[in-house]
Coordinates of C-alpha atoms in Angstrom, one line a residue:
M14 CA 84.8 -6.2 143.9
E15 CA 85.2 -2.7 145.2
N16 CA 85.6 0.0 142.6
T17 CA 88.9 1.7 143.1
A18 CA 91.1 3.8 140.7
E19 CA 93.5 0.9 140.4
S20 CA 90.8 -1.6 139.7
E21 CA 89.0 0.4 137.0
V22 CA 91.8 2.3 135.2
V23 CA 92.4 -0.5 132.6
D24 CA 88.7 -0.6 131.6
L25 CA 88.5 3.2 131.4
C26 CA 91.6 3.3 129.2
R27 CA 90.2 0.4 127.1
D28 CA 87.0 2.2 126.5
L29 CA 88.8 5.4 125.4
L30 CA 91.0 3.4 123.0
R31 CA 87.9 1.9 121.4
I32 CA 86.7 5.4 120.5
D33 CA 88.4 6.3 117.2
T34 CA 89.6 9.9 117.7
T35 CA 91.9 10.0 114.7
N36 CA 93.2 13.5 114.0
T37 CA 94.2 13.7 110.3
G38 CA 95.0 17.4 110.5
D39 CA 92.0 18.1 108.2
P40 CA 88.8 19.1 110.1
R41 CA 86.7 17.4 107.5
T42 CA 88.1 13.9 108.2
T43 CA 89.1 14.2 111.9
V44 CA 86.7 12.1 114.0
G45 CA 85.7 11.1 117.5
E46 CA 86.8 13.9 119.7
R47 CA 83.3 14.9 120.7
A48 CA 82.4 11.2 121.5
A49 CA 85.5 10.8 123.7
A50 CA 84.8 14.1 125.5
E51 CA 81.2 13.0 126.1
Y52 CA 82.5 9.6 127.5
V53 CA 84.7 11.5 130.0
A54 CA 81.8 13.8 130.9
E55 CA 79.5 10.8 131.5
R56 CA 82.1 9.0 133.7
L57 CA 82.7 12.2 135.7
G58 CA 79.0 12.9 135.9
E59 CA 78.4 9.5 137.4
V60 CA 80.3 10.7 140.5
G61 CA 78.8 14.2 140.6
V62 CA 81.6 16.2 138.8
E63 CA 80.2 19.1 136.8
T64 CA 81.9 19.5 133.4
R65 CA 81.9 22.0 130.5
L66 CA 82.1 20.8 126.9
L67 CA 83.5 23.6 124.8
E68 CA 83.5 23.2 121.0
S69 CA 85.9 25.2 118.9
A70 CA 84.2 23.9 115.8
P71 CA 81.6 21.2 115.2
T72 CA 82.7 17.9 116.9
R73 CA 86.0 19.5 118.0
A74 CA 85.1 19.2 121.7
N75 CA 87.2 20.1 124.8
L76 CA 86.2 19.2 128.4
I77 CA 86.9 21.4 131.4
A78 CA 86.1 20.5 135.1
R79 CA 87.2 22.0 138.4
I80 CA 87.6 19.9 141.5
P81 CA 87.4 22.2 144.5
G82 CA 90.2 21.8 147.0
A83 CA 90.4 22.3 150.8
D84 CA 92.3 25.6 150.3
S85 CA 91.1 27.4 147.2
S86 CA 93.3 30.3 147.9
R87 CA 96.3 28.3 146.9
G88 CA 97.4 28.2 143.2
A89 CA 95.3 25.6 141.4
L90 CA 96.9 22.6 139.6
L91 CA 96.0 22.0 136.0
V92 CA 95.9 18.3 134.9
H93 CA 95.6 18.0 131.2
G94 CA 95.4 15.4 128.5
H95 CA 94.5 15.3 124.9
L96 CA 91.8 13.0 123.4
D97 CA 92.9 12.9 119.8
V98 CA 95.4 10.4 118.3
V99 CA 97.4 10.2 115.1
P100 CA 96.2 8.0 112.3
A101 CA 96.9 4.2 112.4
D102 CA 97.1 1.9 109.4
A103 CA 95.5 -1.3 110.6
S104 CA 97.3 -3.4 108.0
E105 CA 100.6 -2.6 109.7
W106 CA 99.4 -3.6 113.2
S107 CA 99.4 -7.0 115.0
V108 CA 96.0 -6.1 116.4
D109 CA 93.1 -3.7 115.4
P110 CA 94.5 -0.3 116.6
F111 CA 91.1 0.6 118.0
S112 CA 90.2 -2.7 119.6
G113 CA 91.7 -2.0 123.0
E114 CA 93.0 -5.6 123.1
I115 CA 94.8 -7.0 126.1
K116 CA 97.5 -9.5 125.5
D117 CA 101.0 -10.3 126.7
G118 CA 100.5 -8.0 129.7
Y119 CA 99.8 -5.0 127.6
L120 CA 96.8 -2.9 126.6
W121 CA 97.1 -2.3 122.9
G122 CA 95.7 0.5 120.7
R123 CA 96.4 3.8 119.1
G124 CA 96.7 6.3 121.9
A125 CA 97.8 3.8 124.6
V126 CA 100.8 5.9 125.5
D127 CA 99.9 9.1 123.6
M128 CA 97.9 9.7 125.7
K129 CA 94.8 7.9 126.7
D130 CA 96.7 6.0 129.4
F131 CA 97.1 9.3 131.4
D132 CA 93.5 10.4 130.5
A133 CA 92.3 7.2 132.1
M134 CA 94.5 7.5 135.1
V135 CA 93.2 11.0 135.9
L136 CA 89.6 9.9 135.4
A137 CA 90.1 6.9 137.6
V138 CA 91.7 8.9 140.4
V139 CA 89.0 11.6 140.4
R140 CA 86.2 9.1 140.3
E141 CA 87.6 7.3 143.4
W142 CA 88.0 10.7 145.2
R143 CA 84.4 11.5 144.6
R144 CA 83.1 8.1 145.7
T145 CA 85.0 8.3 148.9
G146 CA 84.4 12.0 149.6
Y147 CA 88.1 12.9 149.4
V148 CA 88.9 16.6 148.9
P149 CA 92.3 17.5 147.5
P150 CA 94.5 20.1 149.2
R151 CA 94.0 22.6 146.4
D152 CA 91.8 23.1 143.4
I153 CA 92.4 20.7 140.5
V154 CA 91.4 21.8 137.0
L155 CA 90.9 19.0 134.5
A156 CA 91.3 19.7 130.8
Y157 CA 90.7 17.1 128.2
T158 CA 91.6 18.7 124.9
A159 CA 91.1 18.2 121.1
D160 CA 93.6 18.7 118.3
E161 CA 96.9 18.3 120.2
E162 CA 98.3 16.2 117.4
A163 CA 97.8 18.8 114.6
G164 CA 98.8 22.1 116.1
M165 CA 96.3 22.6 118.9
E166 CA 94.3 25.2 116.9
Y167 CA 91.0 23.6 117.9
G168 CA 92.2 22.5 121.4
S169 CA 94.4 24.1 124.0
Q170 CA 95.4 27.1 121.8
W171 CA 91.7 27.9 121.3
L172 CA 90.9 27.4 125.0
V173 CA 93.6 29.8 126.2
Q174 CA 92.5 32.4 123.7
N175 CA 88.7 32.1 124.1
H176 CA 88.2 30.7 127.6
P177 CA 91.2 31.7 129.8
D178 CA 88.8 32.0 132.7
A179 CA 88.6 28.2 132.8
F180 CA 92.2 28.2 134.1
E181 CA 91.8 31.0 136.6
G182 CA 94.2 30.6 139.5
C183 CA 96.2 27.8 137.9
T184 CA 99.9 28.2 138.6
E185 CA 101.3 24.7 137.7
A186 CA 100.3 21.9 135.4
I187 CA 101.1 18.3 134.6
G188 CA 100.6 16.5 131.3
E189 CA 102.1 14.0 129.0
V190 CA 105.5 12.6 128.1
G191 CA 107.2 12.5 131.5
G192 CA 107.3 10.4 134.7
Y193 CA 108.2 7.2 132.9
S194 CA 111.1 5.0 133.9
Y195 CA 114.5 4.2 132.4
T196 CA 116.1 1.2 134.1
V197 CA 119.8 1.6 135.0
N198 CA 119.9 -1.6 137.1
D199 CA 117.8 -3.7 139.4
D200 CA 118.1 -1.1 142.2
L201 CA 117.9 2.2 140.2
R202 CA 115.4 3.6 137.8
L203 CA 115.5 7.1 136.5
Y204 CA 112.1 8.7 136.0
L205 CA 112.3 11.4 133.3
V206 CA 110.2 14.5 134.2
Q207 CA 109.7 16.8 131.3
T208 CA 110.5 20.4 132.2
A209 CA 111.1 21.8 128.8
E210 CA 110.1 21.5 125.1
K211 CA 111.7 22.5 121.9
G212 CA 110.0 25.3 119.9
L213 CA 108.2 24.4 116.7
D214 CA 108.5 26.2 113.4
W215 CA 107.1 24.6 110.3
L216 CA 108.6 26.5 107.4
R217 CA 107.8 26.5 103.7
L218 CA 110.6 27.3 101.2
H219 CA 109.6 28.8 97.9
A220 CA 111.9 28.9 94.9
T221 CA 111.0 30.7 91.7
G222 CA 112.5 30.5 88.2
R223 CA 111.7 30.9 84.5
P224 CA 109.0 28.4 83.4
G225 CA 109.5 26.7 80.1
H226 CA 109.4 23.5 78.0
G227 CA 110.9 20.4 79.6
S228 CA 112.9 19.6 76.4
F229 CA 114.9 22.8 76.4
I230 CA 118.2 23.6 78.1
H231 CA 117.2 25.5 81.2
D232 CA 119.5 27.3 83.7
D233 CA 116.8 28.9 85.8
N234 CA 114.9 25.9 87.1
A235 CA 112.9 26.5 90.3
V236 CA 112.9 22.7 91.0
T237 CA 116.7 22.5 90.8
T238 CA 117.1 25.6 93.0
L239 CA 114.7 24.2 95.6
A240 CA 116.2 20.6 95.5
E241 CA 119.7 21.9 96.1
A242 CA 118.6 24.0 99.0
V243 CA 116.6 21.1 100.5
A244 CA 119.6 18.8 100.2
R245 CA 121.8 21.4 102.0
V246 CA 119.2 21.7 104.8
G247 CA 118.7 17.9 105.1
R248 CA 122.5 17.3 105.4
H249 CA 123.3 20.2 107.7
R250 CA 124.3 19.5 111.3
F251 CA 123.5 22.3 113.7
P252 CA 126.0 22.8 116.5
T253 CA 125.6 21.2 119.9
V254 CA 124.2 23.4 122.6
L255 CA 123.6 22.2 126.1
T256 CA 120.6 24.0 127.6
P257 CA 120.3 24.1 131.4
T258 CA 117.8 21.2 131.3
V259 CA 119.9 19.0 129.0
R260 CA 123.0 19.7 131.0
S261 CA 121.3 18.7 134.2
F262 CA 119.9 15.6 132.7
L263 CA 123.2 14.5 131.3
E264 CA 125.1 15.2 134.5
Q265 CA 122.6 13.1 136.5
V266 CA 122.5 10.3 133.9
S267 CA 126.3 10.2 133.8
D268 CA 126.4 9.9 137.5
A269 CA 123.8 7.1 137.5
L270 CA 125.6 5.2 134.7
E271 CA 129.1 6.0 136.2
I272 CA 130.4 7.4 133.0
E273 CA 132.3 10.7 132.5
L274 CA 130.5 13.5 130.8
D275 CA 132.5 15.4 128.2
P276 CA 130.5 18.7 127.6
D277 CA 132.2 18.9 124.2
E278 CA 131.0 15.5 123.1
P279 CA 127.7 14.8 124.9
E280 CA 126.8 12.2 122.2
L281 CA 129.1 9.7 124.0
A282 CA 126.9 9.9 127.1
V283 CA 123.7 9.8 125.0
S284 CA 124.9 6.7 123.2
K285 CA 124.8 4.8 126.4
L286 CA 121.1 5.3 126.9
G287 CA 119.8 2.5 124.7
P288 CA 116.2 2.9 123.6
I289 CA 115.9 6.5 124.7
A290 CA 119.1 7.7 122.9
N291 CA 117.1 9.0 119.9
L292 CA 114.8 10.9 122.2
I293 CA 117.6 12.6 124.1
G294 CA 119.9 13.0 121.1
A295 CA 117.4 15.3 119.4
T296 CA 117.7 17.7 122.3
L297 CA 121.4 18.4 121.9
R298 CA 120.9 20.8 119.0
N299 CA 118.4 22.6 116.8
T300 CA 117.0 20.4 113.9
A301 CA 115.6 21.1 110.5
N302 CA 114.1 18.2 108.5
P303 CA 112.6 18.4 105.0
T304 CA 109.2 16.7 105.0
R305 CA 107.3 17.7 101.9
L306 CA 107.9 18.7 98.3
A307 CA 105.5 20.3 95.8
A308 CA 106.2 21.5 92.2
G309 CA 104.8 21.4 88.7
Y310 CA 101.6 20.4 87.1
K311 CA 102.7 18.6 83.9
D312 CA 105.6 16.2 83.1
N313 CA 107.0 18.2 80.3
V314 CA 106.6 21.7 81.8
I315 CA 109.3 23.3 83.9
P316 CA 107.3 25.2 86.6
G317 CA 108.0 28.7 87.7
R318 CA 107.7 27.9 91.4
A319 CA 108.6 25.0 93.7
S320 CA 108.0 24.6 97.4
A321 CA 109.2 22.4 100.3
T322 CA 108.2 22.1 103.9
I323 CA 110.8 22.0 106.7
D324 CA 110.0 20.8 110.2
C325 CA 112.2 22.9 112.5
R326 CA 112.6 22.3 116.2
T327 CA 114.5 24.9 118.2
L328 CA 116.1 24.8 121.7
P329 CA 114.8 27.2 124.3
G330 CA 116.3 30.6 123.9
H331 CA 117.9 29.8 120.5
A332 CA 115.1 30.5 117.9
D333 CA 116.7 33.6 116.5
A334 CA 120.2 32.2 116.1
F335 CA 118.7 29.1 114.5
L336 CA 116.9 31.2 111.8
R337 CA 120.0 33.1 111.0
E338 CA 122.0 29.9 110.5
L339 CA 119.2 28.3 108.5
R340 CA 119.1 31.3 106.2
E341 CA 122.8 30.9 105.5
V342 CA 122.3 27.2 104.7
I343 CA 119.3 27.9 102.4
G344 CA 120.8 30.9 100.6
P345 CA 119.5 34.3 99.9
D346 CA 117.3 33.6 96.9
L347 CA 114.5 31.4 98.4
E348 CA 111.5 32.8 100.2
I349 CA 110.9 31.5 103.7
E350 CA 107.2 31.3 104.9
H351 CA 106.4 30.6 108.5
V352 CA 103.4 28.2 108.4
H353 CA 103.1 27.4 112.0
Q354 CA 105.1 28.6 115.0
Q355 CA 105.1 27.6 118.7
P356 CA 107.7 28.8 121.2
A357 CA 109.9 26.6 123.2
V358 CA 109.0 26.3 126.9
E359 CA 111.3 25.7 129.9
T360 CA 110.9 25.7 133.7
A361 CA 113.2 25.0 136.6
F362 CA 113.3 21.5 138.2
D363 CA 112.4 22.7 141.7
G364 CA 109.6 23.5 144.0
D365 CA 107.0 21.6 146.1
L366 CA 105.4 19.9 143.1
V367 CA 108.7 18.5 141.9
D368 CA 109.5 17.3 145.4
A369 CA 106.1 15.7 145.6
M370 CA 106.7 13.9 142.3
G371 CA 109.9 12.3 143.6
A372 CA 108.2 11.3 146.9
A373 CA 105.2 9.7 145.1
L374 CA 107.4 7.7 142.8
R375 CA 109.7 6.5 145.6
A376 CA 106.7 5.4 147.7
E377 CA 105.8 3.0 144.9
D378 CA 109.3 2.3 143.6
P379 CA 112.2 2.7 146.2
G380 CA 114.7 2.6 143.3
A381 CA 113.2 5.7 141.7
R382 CA 115.2 8.9 141.0
T383 CA 113.7 11.8 139.2
V384 CA 115.6 13.7 136.5
P385 CA 114.5 16.6 134.3
Y386 CA 114.7 16.4 130.5
L387 CA 113.9 18.5 127.4
M388 CA 111.4 17.0 125.0
S389 CA 112.2 17.3 121.3
G390 CA 108.5 17.4 120.4
G391 CA 105.6 19.5 121.7
T392 CA 102.5 19.2 123.9
D393 CA 99.6 21.3 125.0
A394 CA 102.0 22.8 127.5
K395 CA 103.0 25.3 124.8
A396 CA 99.5 26.8 125.0
F397 CA 99.1 26.6 128.8
S398 CA 102.5 28.2 129.5
T399 CA 101.3 31.4 127.8
L400 CA 99.0 31.9 130.8
G401 CA 102.0 31.9 133.1
I402 CA 101.5 28.3 134.2
R403 CA 104.6 26.2 135.0
C404 CA 104.2 23.1 132.9
F405 CA 105.7 19.6 133.6
G406 CA 105.4 16.3 131.8
F407 CA 104.4 13.8 134.4
A408 CA 102.3 10.8 133.3
P409 CA 103.8 8.2 135.6
L410 CA 104.6 4.7 134.2
R411 CA 107.0 2.0 135.4
L412 CA 108.2 0.3 132.2
P413 CA 109.8 -3.0 131.5
P414 CA 113.6 -2.5 131.1
D415 CA 113.5 -3.9 127.5
L416 CA 110.6 -1.8 126.2
N417 CA 111.5 0.7 123.6
F418 CA 109.0 3.2 124.9
S419 CA 109.9 6.2 122.7
A420 CA 109.3 4.1 119.6
L421 CA 105.6 3.6 120.6
F422 CA 104.7 7.3 120.2
H423 CA 103.0 7.5 116.9
G424 CA 104.4 4.0 116.2
I425 CA 103.0 0.6 115.1
D426 CA 101.6 -1.6 117.8
E427 CA 101.4 1.1 120.4
R428 CA 100.7 -0.4 123.8
V429 CA 101.0 0.3 127.5
P430 CA 101.8 -2.3 130.3
V431 CA 98.8 -3.1 132.3
E432 CA 100.8 -3.1 135.5
G433 CA 102.3 0.2 134.4
L434 CA 98.8 1.7 134.3
K435 CA 98.0 0.5 137.8
F436 CA 101.4 1.8 139.0
G437 CA 100.7 5.2 137.4
V438 CA 97.3 5.5 139.1
R439 CA 98.9 4.9 142.5
V440 CA 101.6 7.4 141.9
L441 CA 99.3 10.0 140.5
D442 CA 96.9 9.7 143.4
R443 CA 99.8 10.2 145.9
L444 CA 101.1 13.2 143.9
L445 CA 97.7 14.9 143.8
R446 CA 97.1 14.3 147.5
N447 CA 100.4 15.8 148.5
S448 CA 101.0 18.7 146.1

């Protein structure tokens, strides 16, 4: 059988899934990124692509390659994917999360949709190009990164700070969490293209009080002060704000679903979206969720300090207003520490690349319609956008109508449709040939 991108993408993805690249957030226990980068380097090397392995720390490997185009004077396109995955508890899964098992028409494994599916698609397309001698219209820069799942310090953030030359000439980029289908009916599927991401701000709240014996009456208890503030934050509902991207998405979805959009109550439109309602609902407002608590060292000692971590996600252009409102909710007496910050990113849904995305999808699915959306989480685009690169989420997949796709990200029994992988390769090949 002739080797083509479509024929080998499943095996490439399966191989990648079998490499445990669990990112625990602790460099001492994070594994596999170097092995996965070396696997990609070997597969590219087999077809004559030169690669650079750049380690930010021992075993924290990133891979860079440049595919020369017919017109290198044009702005280059960055195609990026991360190789690390979040942890998986095998006891919770139906299959071994690192087995790469195929069953029921799906390829199963941690990273199947986040994001070794796209890693494999890109690898398959480039390998076919090199075997057939195809030259893309402009330079394509490939970046396979480490550490996306834990803040990007050893991956894309490190690359843009220490090796910005690797991305010289790049004006646009495509990466994860976009280009997937949402079925409206048999004749219409919306393909969500990510054009924006919320900002990230991990905060630590610190309350102080008078330490003392746990048996005494105590009116200056740091744990009590912290707990009350955390409860207020956890119950607080930030106001609805429709950013340009979210407004455009809701208008197009309302048109497709033939429902009226009330800008004052956008939740009504979101509630009609079925399995992606949670994904979109989180983009209507800023959010702040308590995630960790720490206090004390002995059961009968009232500590003098108590701390909590708050995971905050902010809409583009609204970070300052969010912090002012959060301070009002928390109160004046607690210290706020910024542990990790990444800005929101947003770009317009226009241009030749966007047009090429729609054309590539329609060529494979005549019922396709592209719509922009804001992602509530974050990707390596946060780092690459600091270089002035317009970043889009476009890892194309046609999904079964009943698949709760958003629940698979970091979820149990993560899996990708085998036919969806093959569809994605065909779309990606068309896009890169015509962009």
